[in-house]
PDB file of C-alpha atoms in Angstrom:
ATOM      1  CA  UNK O   1       0.000   0.000   0.000  1.00 41.00           C
ATOM      2  CA  UNK O   2       1.464   3.393  -0.936  1.00 41.00           C
ATOM      3  CA  UNK O   3       2.270   5.663   1.979  1.00 43.00           C
ATOM      4  CA  UNK O   4       1.098   9.228   2.449  1.00 63.00           C
ATOM      5  CA  UNK O   5       4.672  10.429   2.877  1.00 69.00           C
ATOM      6  CA  UNK O   6       6.349  11.636  -0.271  1.00 81.00           C
ATOM      7  CA  UNK O   7       9.650  10.401  -1.612  1.00 85.00           C
ATOM      8  CA  UNK O   8      11.039  13.902  -0.978  1.00 90.00           C
ATOM      9  CA  UNK O   9       9.978  13.822   2.692  1.00 90.00           C
ATOM     10  CA  UNK O  10      11.709  10.499   3.247  1.00 92.00           C
ATOM     11  CA  UNK O  11      14.840  11.458   1.340  1.00 96.00           C
ATOM     12  CA  UNK O  12      15.159  14.771   3.190  1.00 96.00           C
ATOM     13  CA  UNK O  13      15.111  12.991   6.555  1.00 96.00           C
ATOM     14  CA  UNK O  14      17.559  10.380   5.298  1.00 97.00           C
ATOM     15  CA  UNK O  15      19.924  13.072   3.981  1.00 98.00           C
ATOM     16  CA  UNK O  16      20.058  14.725   7.411  1.00 98.00           C
ATOM     17  CA  UNK O  17      20.844  11.380   9.053  1.00 98.00           C
ATOM     18  CA  UNK O  18      23.511  10.441   6.500  1.00 98.00           C
ATOM     19  CA  UNK O  19      25.057  13.903   6.865  1.00 98.00           C
ATOM     20  CA  UNK O  20      25.835  13.121  10.519  1.00 98.00           C
ATOM     21  CA  UNK O  21      26.583   9.384  10.474  1.00 98.00           C
ATOM     22  CA  UNK O  22      28.198   9.196   7.041  1.00 98.00           C
ATOM     23  CA  UNK O  23      30.988  11.233   5.414  1.00 98.00           C
ATOM     24  CA  UNK O  24      29.205  14.600   5.617  1.00 98.00           C
ATOM     25  CA  UNK O  25      31.076  17.814   4.913  1.00 98.00           C
ATOM     26  CA  UNK O  26      32.985  20.231   7.120  1.00 98.00           C
ATOM     27  CA  UNK O  27      31.872  20.038  10.775  1.00 98.00           C
ATOM     28  CA  UNK O  28      29.357  17.266  10.058  1.00 98.00           C
ATOM     29  CA  UNK O  29      30.060  13.617   9.404  1.00 98.00           C
ATOM     30  CA  UNK O  30      31.320  10.723  11.522  1.00 98.00           C
ATOM     31  CA  UNK O  31      32.562   8.729   8.530  1.00 98.00           C
ATOM     32  CA  UNK O  32      30.626   5.572   9.449  1.00 98.00           C
ATOM     33  CA  UNK O  33      28.800   3.059   7.264  1.00 97.00           C
ATOM     34  CA  UNK O  34      25.281   4.130   6.278  1.00 98.00           C
ATOM     35  CA  UNK O  35      22.326   1.877   5.506  1.00 98.00           C
ATOM     36  CA  UNK O  36      20.138   1.657   2.428  1.00 96.00           C
ATOM     37  CA  UNK O  37      19.763   4.324  -0.221  1.00 96.00           C
ATOM     38  CA  UNK O  38      17.563   7.233  -1.143  1.00 95.00           C
ATOM     39  CA  UNK O  39      14.106   6.356  -2.505  1.00 90.00           C
ATOM     40  CA  UNK O  40      13.795   6.555  -6.287  1.00 91.00           C
ATOM     41  CA  UNK O  41      10.942   8.162  -8.184  1.00 88.00           C
ATOM     42  CA  UNK O  42       7.923   5.846  -8.240  1.00 81.00           C
ATOM     43  CA  UNK O  43       9.354   3.560  -5.551  1.00 84.00           C
ATOM     44  CA  UNK O  44       7.163   2.630  -2.574  1.00 84.00           C
ATOM     45  CA  UNK O  45       8.778   3.307   0.815  1.00 86.00           C
ATOM     46  CA  UNK O  46       9.030   0.001   2.678  1.00 88.00           C
ATOM     47  CA  UNK O  47       9.299  -0.872   6.358  1.00 90.00           C
ATOM     48  CA  UNK O  48      12.891  -1.984   5.697  1.00 93.00           C
ATOM     49  CA  UNK O  49      13.731   1.511   4.492  1.00 93.00           C
ATOM     50  CA  UNK O  50      12.139   3.124   7.551  1.00 93.00           C
ATOM     51  CA  UNK O  51      14.043   0.640   9.732  1.00 95.00           C
ATOM     52  CA  UNK O  52      17.282   1.711   8.047  1.00 97.00           C
ATOM     53  CA  UNK O  53      16.622   5.308   9.143  1.00 97.00           C
ATOM     54  CA  UNK O  54      15.713   4.181  12.648  1.00 97.00           C
ATOM     55  CA  UNK O  55      18.851   2.080  13.018  1.00 98.00           C
ATOM     56  CA  UNK O  56      21.119   4.846  11.761  1.00 98.00           C
ATOM     57  CA  UNK O  57      19.471   7.229  14.230  1.00 98.00           C
ATOM     58  CA  UNK O  58      20.002   4.699  17.007  1.00 98.00           C
ATOM     59  CA  UNK O  59      23.711   4.509  16.121  1.00 98.00           C
ATOM     60  CA  UNK O  60      23.978   8.316  16.227  1.00 98.00           C
ATOM     61  CA  UNK O  61      22.070   8.851  19.458  1.00 97.00           C
ATOM     62  CA  UNK O  62      23.753   5.983  21.326  1.00 98.00           C
ATOM     63  CA  UNK O  63      27.099   7.449  20.290  1.00 98.00           C
ATOM     64  CA  UNK O  64      26.083  10.907  21.521  1.00 98.00           C
ATOM     65  CA  UNK O  65      24.123   9.983  24.648  1.00 97.00           C
ATOM     66  CA  UNK O  66      25.321   6.529  25.633  1.00 96.00           C
ATOM     67  CA  UNK O  67      21.703   5.334  25.815  1.00 95.00           C
ATOM     68  CA  UNK O  68      19.073   3.850  23.511  1.00 94.00           C
ATOM     69  CA  UNK O  69      16.788   6.593  22.099  1.00 94.00           C
ATOM     70  CA  UNK O  70      13.001   6.382  22.027  1.00 89.00           C
ATOM     71  CA  UNK O  71      12.078   6.106  18.338  1.00 91.00           C
ATOM     72  CA  UNK O  72       8.814   5.084  16.736  1.00 87.00           C
ATOM     73  CA  UNK O  73       9.066   1.869  14.740  1.00 85.00           C
ATOM     74  CA  UNK O  74       7.321   1.627  11.395  1.00 80.00           C
ATOM     75  CA  UNK O  75       4.628  -1.048  11.105  1.00 75.00           C
ATOM     76  CA  UNK O  76       4.513  -3.148   7.956  1.00 73.00           C
ATOM     77  CA  UNK O  77       1.741  -2.093   5.546  1.00 56.00           C
ATOM     78  CA  UNK O  78       0.633   0.743   7.857  1.00 62.00           C
ATOM     79  CA  UNK O  79       0.085   4.156   6.311  1.00 62.00           C
ATOM     80  CA  UNK O  80       2.719   6.674   7.440  1.00 62.00           C
ATOM     81  CA  UNK O  81       1.180  10.081   7.987  1.00 61.00           C
ATOM     82  CA  UNK O  82       2.348  13.470   9.205  1.00 64.00           C
ATOM     83  CA  UNK O  83       2.534  13.819  12.997  1.00 60.00           C
ATOM     84  CA  UNK O  84       4.801  13.183  15.978  1.00 63.00           C
ATOM     85  CA  UNK O  85       3.394   9.675  16.522  1.00 60.00           C
ATOM     86  CA  UNK O  86       4.562   8.598  13.079  1.00 73.00           C
ATOM     87  CA  UNK O  87       8.160   7.694  12.150  1.00 78.00           C
ATOM     88  CA  UNK O  88       8.713  10.588   9.745  1.00 83.00           C
ATOM     89  CA  UNK O  89       8.088  13.374  12.292  1.00 88.00           C
ATOM     90  CA  UNK O  90       9.676  11.405  15.123  1.00 91.00           C
ATOM     91  CA  UNK O  91      12.847  10.746  13.116  1.00 93.00           C
ATOM     92  CA  UNK O  92      13.035  14.286  11.768  1.00 94.00           C
ATOM     93  CA  UNK O  93      12.872  15.748  15.289  1.00 94.00           C
ATOM     94  CA  UNK O  94      15.452  13.230  16.497  1.00 96.00           C
ATOM     95  CA  UNK O  95      17.991  14.036  13.775  1.00 97.00           C
ATOM     96  CA  UNK O  96      17.544  17.789  14.264  1.00 97.00           C
ATOM     97  CA  UNK O  97      18.451  17.337  17.939  1.00 97.00           C
ATOM     98  CA  UNK O  98      21.323  15.016  17.017  1.00 97.00           C
ATOM     99  CA  UNK O  99      22.683  17.577  14.574  1.00 98.00           C
ATOM    100  CA  UNK O 100      22.827  20.200  17.319  1.00 97.00           C
ATOM    101  CA  UNK O 101      24.579  17.724  19.633  1.00 97.00           C
ATOM    102  CA  UNK O 102      26.800  16.171  16.964  1.00 98.00           C
ATOM    103  CA  UNK O 103      30.065  16.781  18.844  1.00 98.00           C
ATOM    104  CA  UNK O 104      28.786  15.057  22.000  1.00 98.00           C
ATOM    105  CA  UNK O 105      30.159  11.686  23.004  1.00 97.00           C
ATOM    106  CA  UNK O 106      28.256   9.502  25.441  1.00 97.00           C
ATOM    107  CA  UNK O 107      29.358   7.451  28.428  1.00 93.00           C
ATOM    108  CA  UNK O 108      31.208   4.287  27.375  1.00 96.00           C
ATOM    109  CA  UNK O 109      31.399   5.522  23.769  1.00 98.00           C
ATOM    110  CA  UNK O 110      35.077   6.481  23.819  1.00 98.00           C
ATOM    111  CA  UNK O 111      38.529   5.129  24.543  1.00 98.00           C
ATOM    112  CA  UNK O 112      41.398   7.085  26.125  1.00 98.00           C
ATOM    113  CA  UNK O 113      44.945   6.306  25.015  1.00 98.00           C
ATOM    114  CA  UNK O 114      48.193   7.771  26.365  1.00 98.00           C
ATOM    115  CA  UNK O 115      50.395   9.455  23.763  1.00 98.00           C
ATOM    116  CA  UNK O 116      54.049  10.581  23.871  1.00 97.00           C
ATOM    117  CA  UNK O 117      54.856  13.184  26.512  1.00 98.00           C
ATOM    118  CA  UNK O 118      58.037  14.931  27.503  1.00 98.00           C
ATOM    119  CA  UNK O 119      59.832  16.395  30.513  1.00 98.00           C
ATOM    120  CA  UNK O 120      62.800  18.579  31.374  1.00 98.00           C
ATOM    121  CA  UNK O 121      64.786  18.790  34.590  1.00 98.00           C
ATOM    122  CA  UNK O 122      66.656  22.013  35.161  1.00 97.00           C
ATOM    123  CA  UNK O 123      66.222  25.695  35.893  1.00 97.00           C
ATOM    124  CA  UNK O 124      64.596  28.466  33.864  1.00 96.00           C
ATOM    125  CA  UNK O 125      63.512  32.058  34.379  1.00 94.00           C
ATOM    126  CA  UNK O 126      61.447  33.524  31.533  1.00 95.00           C
ATOM    127  CA  UNK O 127      59.706  30.911  29.383  1.00 97.00           C
ATOM    128  CA  UNK O 128      59.579  27.192  28.688  1.00 98.00           C
ATOM    129  CA  UNK O 129      57.814  25.680  25.695  1.00 98.00           C
ATOM    130  CA  UNK O 130      57.279  22.556  23.623  1.00 98.00           C
ATOM    131  CA  UNK O 131      55.261  21.640  20.524  1.00 98.00           C
ATOM    132  CA  UNK O 132      53.034  18.629  19.862  1.00 98.00           C
ATOM    133  CA  UNK O 133      52.410  17.583  16.255  1.00 98.00           C
ATOM    134  CA  UNK O 134      49.248  15.582  15.490  1.00 98.00           C
ATOM    135  CA  UNK O 135      49.184  14.181  11.939  1.00 98.00           C
ATOM    136  CA  UNK O 136      46.097  12.627  10.329  1.00 98.00           C
ATOM    137  CA  UNK O 137      46.082  10.332   7.317  1.00 98.00           C
ATOM    138  CA  UNK O 138      43.715  12.701   5.471  1.00 98.00           C
ATOM    139  CA  UNK O 139      41.557  15.760   6.043  1.00 98.00           C
ATOM    140  CA  UNK O 140      38.474  13.523   6.215  1.00 98.00           C
ATOM    141  CA  UNK O 141      40.045  11.366   8.926  1.00 98.00           C
ATOM    142  CA  UNK O 142      40.751  14.534  10.914  1.00 98.00           C
ATOM    143  CA  UNK O 143      37.143  15.666  10.457  1.00 98.00           C
ATOM    144  CA  UNK O 144      35.743  12.296  11.533  1.00 98.00           C
ATOM    145  CA  UNK O 145      37.970  12.269  14.615  1.00 98.00           C
ATOM    146  CA  UNK O 146      36.899  15.712  15.831  1.00 98.00           C
ATOM    147  CA  UNK O 147      33.290  15.567  14.568  1.00 98.00           C
ATOM    148  CA  UNK O 148      32.676  12.380  16.561  1.00 98.00           C
ATOM    149  CA  UNK O 149      33.825  14.070  19.774  1.00 98.00           C
ATOM    150  CA  UNK O 150      37.521  13.194  19.645  1.00 98.00           C
ATOM    151  CA  UNK O 151      39.812  15.339  21.767  1.00 98.00           C
ATOM    152  CA  UNK O 152      43.504  15.923  22.367  1.00 98.00           C
ATOM    153  CA  UNK O 153      44.026  16.249  26.122  1.00 98.00           C
ATOM    154  CA  UNK O 154      47.057  17.834  27.774  1.00 98.00           C
ATOM    155  CA  UNK O 155      48.211  18.262  31.344  1.00 98.00           C
ATOM    156  CA  UNK O 156      51.424  19.546  32.914  1.00 98.00           C
ATOM    157  CA  UNK O 157      53.204  19.323  36.239  1.00 98.00           C
ATOM    158  CA  UNK O 158      56.235  20.688  38.096  1.00 98.00           C
ATOM    159  CA  UNK O 159      57.898  18.502  40.704  1.00 98.00           C
ATOM    160  CA  UNK O 160      61.119  18.384  42.722  1.00 98.00           C
ATOM    161  CA  UNK O 161      63.687  21.133  42.775  1.00 96.00           C
ATOM    162  CA  UNK O 162      64.217  23.699  45.493  1.00 94.00           C
ATOM    163  CA  UNK O 163      61.561  24.606  48.026  1.00 93.00           C
ATOM    164  CA  UNK O 164      60.659  28.191  47.129  1.00 92.00           C
ATOM    165  CA  UNK O 165      57.532  30.346  46.757  1.00 91.00           C
ATOM    166  CA  UNK O 166      58.107  30.578  42.996  1.00 92.00           C
ATOM    167  CA  UNK O 167      58.303  26.811  42.578  1.00 94.00           C
ATOM    168  CA  UNK O 168      55.283  26.323  44.836  1.00 95.00           C
ATOM    169  CA  UNK O 169      53.314  28.812  42.767  1.00 95.00           C
ATOM    170  CA  UNK O 170      54.024  26.953  39.527  1.00 96.00           C
ATOM    171  CA  UNK O 171      53.220  23.593  41.116  1.00 97.00           C
ATOM    172  CA  UNK O 172      49.893  24.910  42.393  1.00 97.00           C
ATOM    173  CA  UNK O 173      49.039  26.579  39.075  1.00 97.00           C
ATOM    174  CA  UNK O 174      49.613  23.420  37.028  1.00 98.00           C
ATOM    175  CA  UNK O 175      47.750  21.276  39.577  1.00 98.00           C
ATOM    176  CA  UNK O 176      44.798  23.667  39.355  1.00 97.00           C
ATOM    177  CA  UNK O 177      44.817  23.657  35.553  1.00 98.00           C
ATOM    178  CA  UNK O 178      44.679  19.872  35.389  1.00 98.00           C
ATOM    179  CA  UNK O 179      43.669  18.218  32.123  1.00 98.00           C
ATOM    180  CA  UNK O 180      42.640  20.528  29.261  1.00 98.00           C
ATOM    181  CA  UNK O 181      40.982  19.294  26.063  1.00 98.00           C
ATOM    182  CA  UNK O 182      41.127  20.491  22.481  1.00 98.00           C
ATOM    183  CA  UNK O 183      38.463  19.468  19.971  1.00 98.00           C
ATOM    184  CA  UNK O 184      35.758  20.665  17.611  1.00 98.00           C
ATOM    185  CA  UNK O 185      33.525  22.100  20.327  1.00 95.00           C
ATOM    186  CA  UNK O 186      35.686  22.488  23.432  1.00 91.00           C
ATOM    187  CA  UNK O 187      35.540  25.621  25.587  1.00 86.00           C
ATOM    188  CA  UNK O 188      37.935  28.387  24.616  1.00 81.00           C
ATOM    189  CA  UNK O 189      38.589  30.966  21.950  1.00 84.00           C
ATOM    190  CA  UNK O 190      39.838  28.435  19.389  1.00 96.00           C
ATOM    191  CA  UNK O 191      38.530  25.053  18.212  1.00 98.00           C
ATOM    192  CA  UNK O 192      39.531  22.718  15.373  1.00 98.00           C
ATOM    193  CA  UNK O 193      37.356  24.516  12.809  1.00 98.00           C
ATOM    194  CA  UNK O 194      38.449  28.027  13.814  1.00 98.00           C
ATOM    195  CA  UNK O 195      42.153  27.328  13.436  1.00 98.00           C
ATOM    196  CA  UNK O 196      44.492  28.901  10.878  1.00 98.00           C
ATOM    197  CA  UNK O 197      48.198  28.427  10.231  1.00 98.00           C
ATOM    198  CA  UNK O 198      48.983  30.993  12.957  1.00 98.00           C
ATOM    199  CA  UNK O 199      48.960  29.971  16.604  1.00 98.00           C
ATOM    200  CA  UNK O 200      45.827  30.868  18.574  1.00 97.00           C
ATOM    201  CA  UNK O 201      45.478  30.543  22.341  1.00 97.00           C
ATOM    202  CA  UNK O 202      42.691  28.151  23.294  1.00 97.00           C
ATOM    203  CA  UNK O 203      43.479  27.994  27.020  1.00 97.00           C
ATOM    204  CA  UNK O 204      45.269  30.293  29.451  1.00 97.00           C
ATOM    205  CA  UNK O 205      45.446  30.375  33.223  1.00 97.00           C
ATOM    206  CA  UNK O 206      47.438  32.757  35.392  1.00 96.00           C
ATOM    207  CA  UNK O 207      48.959  32.239  38.806  1.00 95.00           C
ATOM    208  CA  UNK O 208      47.731  34.029  41.903  1.00 90.00           C
ATOM    209  CA  UNK O 209      48.986  36.558  44.439  1.00 83.00           C
ATOM    210  CA  UNK O 210      52.530  37.855  43.899  1.00 87.00           C
ATOM    211  CA  UNK O 211      52.977  35.627  40.857  1.00 90.00           C
ATOM    212  CA  UNK O 212      49.918  36.776  38.882  1.00 92.00           C
ATOM    213  CA  UNK O 213      52.152  37.808  35.958  1.00 94.00           C
ATOM    214  CA  UNK O 214      52.989  34.122  35.373  1.00 96.00           C
ATOM    215  CA  UNK O 215      50.721  32.047  33.157  1.00 97.00           C
ATOM    216  CA  UNK O 216      50.286  28.693  31.451  1.00 98.00           C
ATOM    217  CA  UNK O 217      49.098  28.721  27.821  1.00 98.00           C
ATOM    218  CA  UNK O 218      47.941  26.188  25.272  1.00 98.00           C
ATOM    219  CA  UNK O 219      47.908  27.282  21.628  1.00 98.00           C
ATOM    220  CA  UNK O 220      46.942  25.528  18.405  1.00 98.00           C
ATOM    221  CA  UNK O 221      47.291  25.942  14.656  1.00 98.00           C
ATOM    222  CA  UNK O 222      46.946  23.787  11.516  1.00 98.00           C
ATOM    223  CA  UNK O 223      48.768  23.316   8.244  1.00 98.00           C
ATOM    224  CA  UNK O 224      46.121  25.323   6.325  1.00 98.00           C
ATOM    225  CA  UNK O 225      45.378  29.053   6.339  1.00 98.00           C
ATOM    226  CA  UNK O 226      41.667  28.583   7.045  1.00 98.00           C
ATOM    227  CA  UNK O 227      40.293  25.367   8.522  1.00 98.00           C
ATOM    228  CA  UNK O 228      36.610  26.328   8.617  1.00 98.00           C
ATOM    229  CA  UNK O 229      35.853  23.609   6.057  1.00 98.00           C
ATOM    230  CA  UNK O 230      38.042  21.014   7.789  1.00 98.00           C
ATOM    231  CA  UNK O 231      40.773  20.694   5.184  1.00 98.00           C
ATOM    232  CA  UNK O 232      43.671  20.434   7.643  1.00 98.00           C
ATOM    233  CA  UNK O 233      45.666  17.224   8.037  1.00 98.00           C
ATOM    234  CA  UNK O 234      48.015  18.410  10.796  1.00 99.00           C
ATOM    235  CA  UNK O 235      47.293  20.093  14.126  1.00 98.00           C
ATOM    236  CA  UNK O 236      50.100  21.692  16.112  1.00 98.00           C
ATOM    237  CA  UNK O 237      49.695  22.400  19.818  1.00 98.00           C
ATOM    238  CA  UNK O 238      52.177  24.579  21.660  1.00 98.00           C
ATOM    239  CA  UNK O 239      52.546  24.388  25.436  1.00 98.00           C
ATOM    240  CA  UNK O 240      53.887  27.586  27.030  1.00 98.00           C
ATOM    241  CA  UNK O 241      54.948  28.289  30.583  1.00 98.00           C
ATOM    242  CA  UNK O 242      55.415  32.069  30.782  1.00 97.00           C
ATOM    243  CA  UNK O 243      57.161  33.569  33.786  1.00 95.00           C
ATOM    244  CA  UNK O 244      57.139  37.370  33.895  1.00 92.00           C
ATOM    245  CA  UNK O 245      57.663  37.579  37.645  1.00 86.00           C
ATOM    246  CA  UNK O 246      60.687  39.651  38.703  1.00 80.00           C
ATOM    247  CA  UNK O 247      62.070  38.999  42.158  1.00 72.00           C
ATOM    248  CA  UNK O 248      62.254  42.163  44.284  1.00 67.00           C
ATOM    249  CA  UNK O 249      65.744  41.216  45.496  1.00 55.00           C
ATOM    250  CA  UNK O 250      66.950  41.321  41.926  1.00 50.00           C
ATOM    251  CA  UNK O 251      65.583  44.833  41.523  1.00 49.00           C
ATOM    252  CA  UNK O 252      66.702  46.206  44.883  1.00 50.00           C
ATOM    253  CA  UNK O 253      70.054  44.699  45.901  1.00 55.00           C
ATOM    254  CA  UNK O 254      71.572  45.699  49.221  1.00 57.00           C
ATOM    255  CA  UNK O 255      74.640  47.207  47.567  1.00 53.00           C
ATOM    256  CA  UNK O 256      77.554  46.573  48.031  1.00 58.00           C
ATOM    257  CA  UNK O 257      76.533  43.390  49.841  1.00 59.00           C
ATOM    258  CA  UNK O 258      73.399  42.218  47.994  1.00 57.00           C
ATOM    259  CA  UNK O 259      71.062  39.902  49.826  1.00 52.00           C
ATOM    260  CA  UNK O 260      70.068  36.956  47.639  1.00 50.00           C
ATOM    261  CA  UNK O 261      67.721  34.004  47.927  1.00 47.00           C
ATOM    262  CA  UNK O 262      69.276  30.652  47.136  1.00 42.00           C
ATOM    263  CA  UNK O 263      68.304  29.911  44.450  1.00 47.00           C
ATOM    264  CA  UNK O 264      67.344  33.407  43.290  1.00 57.00           C
ATOM    265  CA  UNK O 265      63.618  34.119  43.575  1.00 61.00           C
ATOM    266  CA  UNK O 266      63.274  34.483  39.805  1.00 76.00           C
ATOM    267  CA  UNK O 267      64.453  30.936  39.096  1.00 91.00           C
ATOM    268  CA  UNK O 268      62.148  27.948  38.647  1.00 95.00           C
ATOM    269  CA  UNK O 269      63.712  24.510  38.822  1.00 96.00           C
ATOM    270  CA  UNK O 270      62.823  20.853  39.238  1.00 98.00           C
ATOM    271  CA  UNK O 271      61.117  18.746  36.581  1.00 98.00           C
ATOM    272  CA  UNK O 272      58.601  20.259  34.187  1.00 98.00           C
ATOM    273  CA  UNK O 273      56.499  17.594  32.463  1.00 98.00           C
ATOM    274  CA  UNK O 274      53.778  17.375  29.798  1.00 98.00           C
ATOM    275  CA  UNK O 275      51.329  14.490  29.493  1.00 98.00           C
ATOM    276  CA  UNK O 276      49.282  13.930  26.322  1.00 98.00           C
ATOM    277  CA  UNK O 277      46.374  11.583  25.760  1.00 98.00           C
ATOM    278  CA  UNK O 278      43.725  11.016  23.122  1.00 98.00           C
ATOM    279  CA  UNK O 279      40.001  10.600  23.674  1.00 98.00           C
ATOM    280  CA  UNK O 280      38.582   8.836  20.601  1.00 98.00           C
ATOM    281  CA  UNK O 281      35.084   7.659  19.724  1.00 98.00           C
ATOM    282  CA  UNK O 282      34.349   3.951  19.736  1.00 98.00           C
ATOM    283  CA  UNK O 283      31.290   1.734  20.120  1.00 97.00           C
ATOM    284  CA  UNK O 284      28.890  -0.243  17.963  1.00 97.00           C
ATOM    285  CA  UNK O 285      26.685   0.476  14.990  1.00 98.00           C
ATOM    286  CA  UNK O 286      23.089  -0.735  14.757  1.00 97.00           C
ATOM    287  CA  UNK O 287      22.220  -3.426  13.682  1.00 97.00           C
ATOM    288  CA  UNK O 288      25.831  -4.592  13.200  1.00 97.00           C
ATOM    289  CA  UNK O 289      29.293  -3.121  12.874  1.00 97.00           C
ATOM    290  CA  UNK O 290      31.778  -1.079  14.849  1.00 98.00           C
ATOM    291  CA  UNK O 291      31.995   2.682  15.214  1.00 98.00           C
ATOM    292  CA  UNK O 292      35.509   3.090  13.844  1.00 98.00           C
ATOM    293  CA  UNK O 293      37.687   6.208  14.015  1.00 98.00           C
ATOM    294  CA  UNK O 294      41.324   6.252  12.878  1.00 98.00           C
ATOM    295  CA  UNK O 295      43.815   7.788  15.286  1.00 98.00           C
ATOM    296  CA  UNK O 296      46.397  10.311  14.115  1.00 98.00           C
ATOM    297  CA  UNK O 297      50.104   9.966  14.842  1.00 98.00           C
ATOM    298  CA  UNK O 298      51.724  12.041  17.566  1.00 98.00           C
ATOM    299  CA  UNK O 299      55.163  13.525  18.132  1.00 98.00           C
ATOM    300  CA  UNK O 300      56.388  15.995  20.716  1.00 98.00           C
ATOM    301  CA  UNK O 301      59.453  18.203  20.868  1.00 98.00           C
ATOM    302  CA  UNK O 302      61.780  18.600  23.799  1.00 98.00           C
ATOM    303  CA  UNK O 303      60.971  21.346  26.273  1.00 98.00           C
ATOM    304  CA  UNK O 304      63.133  24.392  25.609  1.00 98.00           C
ATOM    305  CA  UNK O 305      63.695  26.975  28.325  1.00 97.00           C
ATOM    306  CA  UNK O 306      65.084  30.473  28.803  1.00 95.00           C
TER     307      UNK O 306
END
């Protein structure tokens, strides 16, 4: 029996679903296997075709929410009409919500993997820095990684060295900062799709009290001048420890017998470390299959210091 839903209605809903689950373009598309095909002119829409839409929606919403969505199931030979109780309206509303939440990743729908980090033991006074290079096999693989909620996560610590207020301040600052994520929709002034080939700061936190001029920064750029369409294949992340504090003893020595702190109050020492990990989407597709995302490769420079 012919349905009361037009081929165009069905195909429009399917296109929205495929745009999220399938290859998509720009900031849409998980790069996963899609089911069925668009309905051809004169073709009757079958229950199997409605079930394909429902199963693709289930794959999307389980990925985003970590739970089975409530979706109307088509009944064989039943007339599909307009209205929220029918699959067409129910599915259309569901994919609109899923599109808004496309960067979400649900509980138990991801895997976290440690990546190469680095550390440096020694003293410094003005700035320390290192650069992480994240290389994807293609621009599409980068899009799928970030579109499906993938994130690059970075933390830093300072340990050991001399007991001093300056060292304590840096230890406390980095402990407070904790783990910071970079992705397609992470908090901050810069995300994957806003990047250019010039470094932008996506996270910054300053120290407190006398050391408020010190700060920790995370910056990112890509290998393309404008990544709004997701054409980048490489993401660079720079970690910066900026120390603008000037010790009062250095400014006001007790000449000719200057009083100094040992080590001088401007100096930070001990071990400065960076830890990197990857949060990547995983899970299952409905009715069968695996939600598969390809990881990039990672490299990290040594920490340089002045």
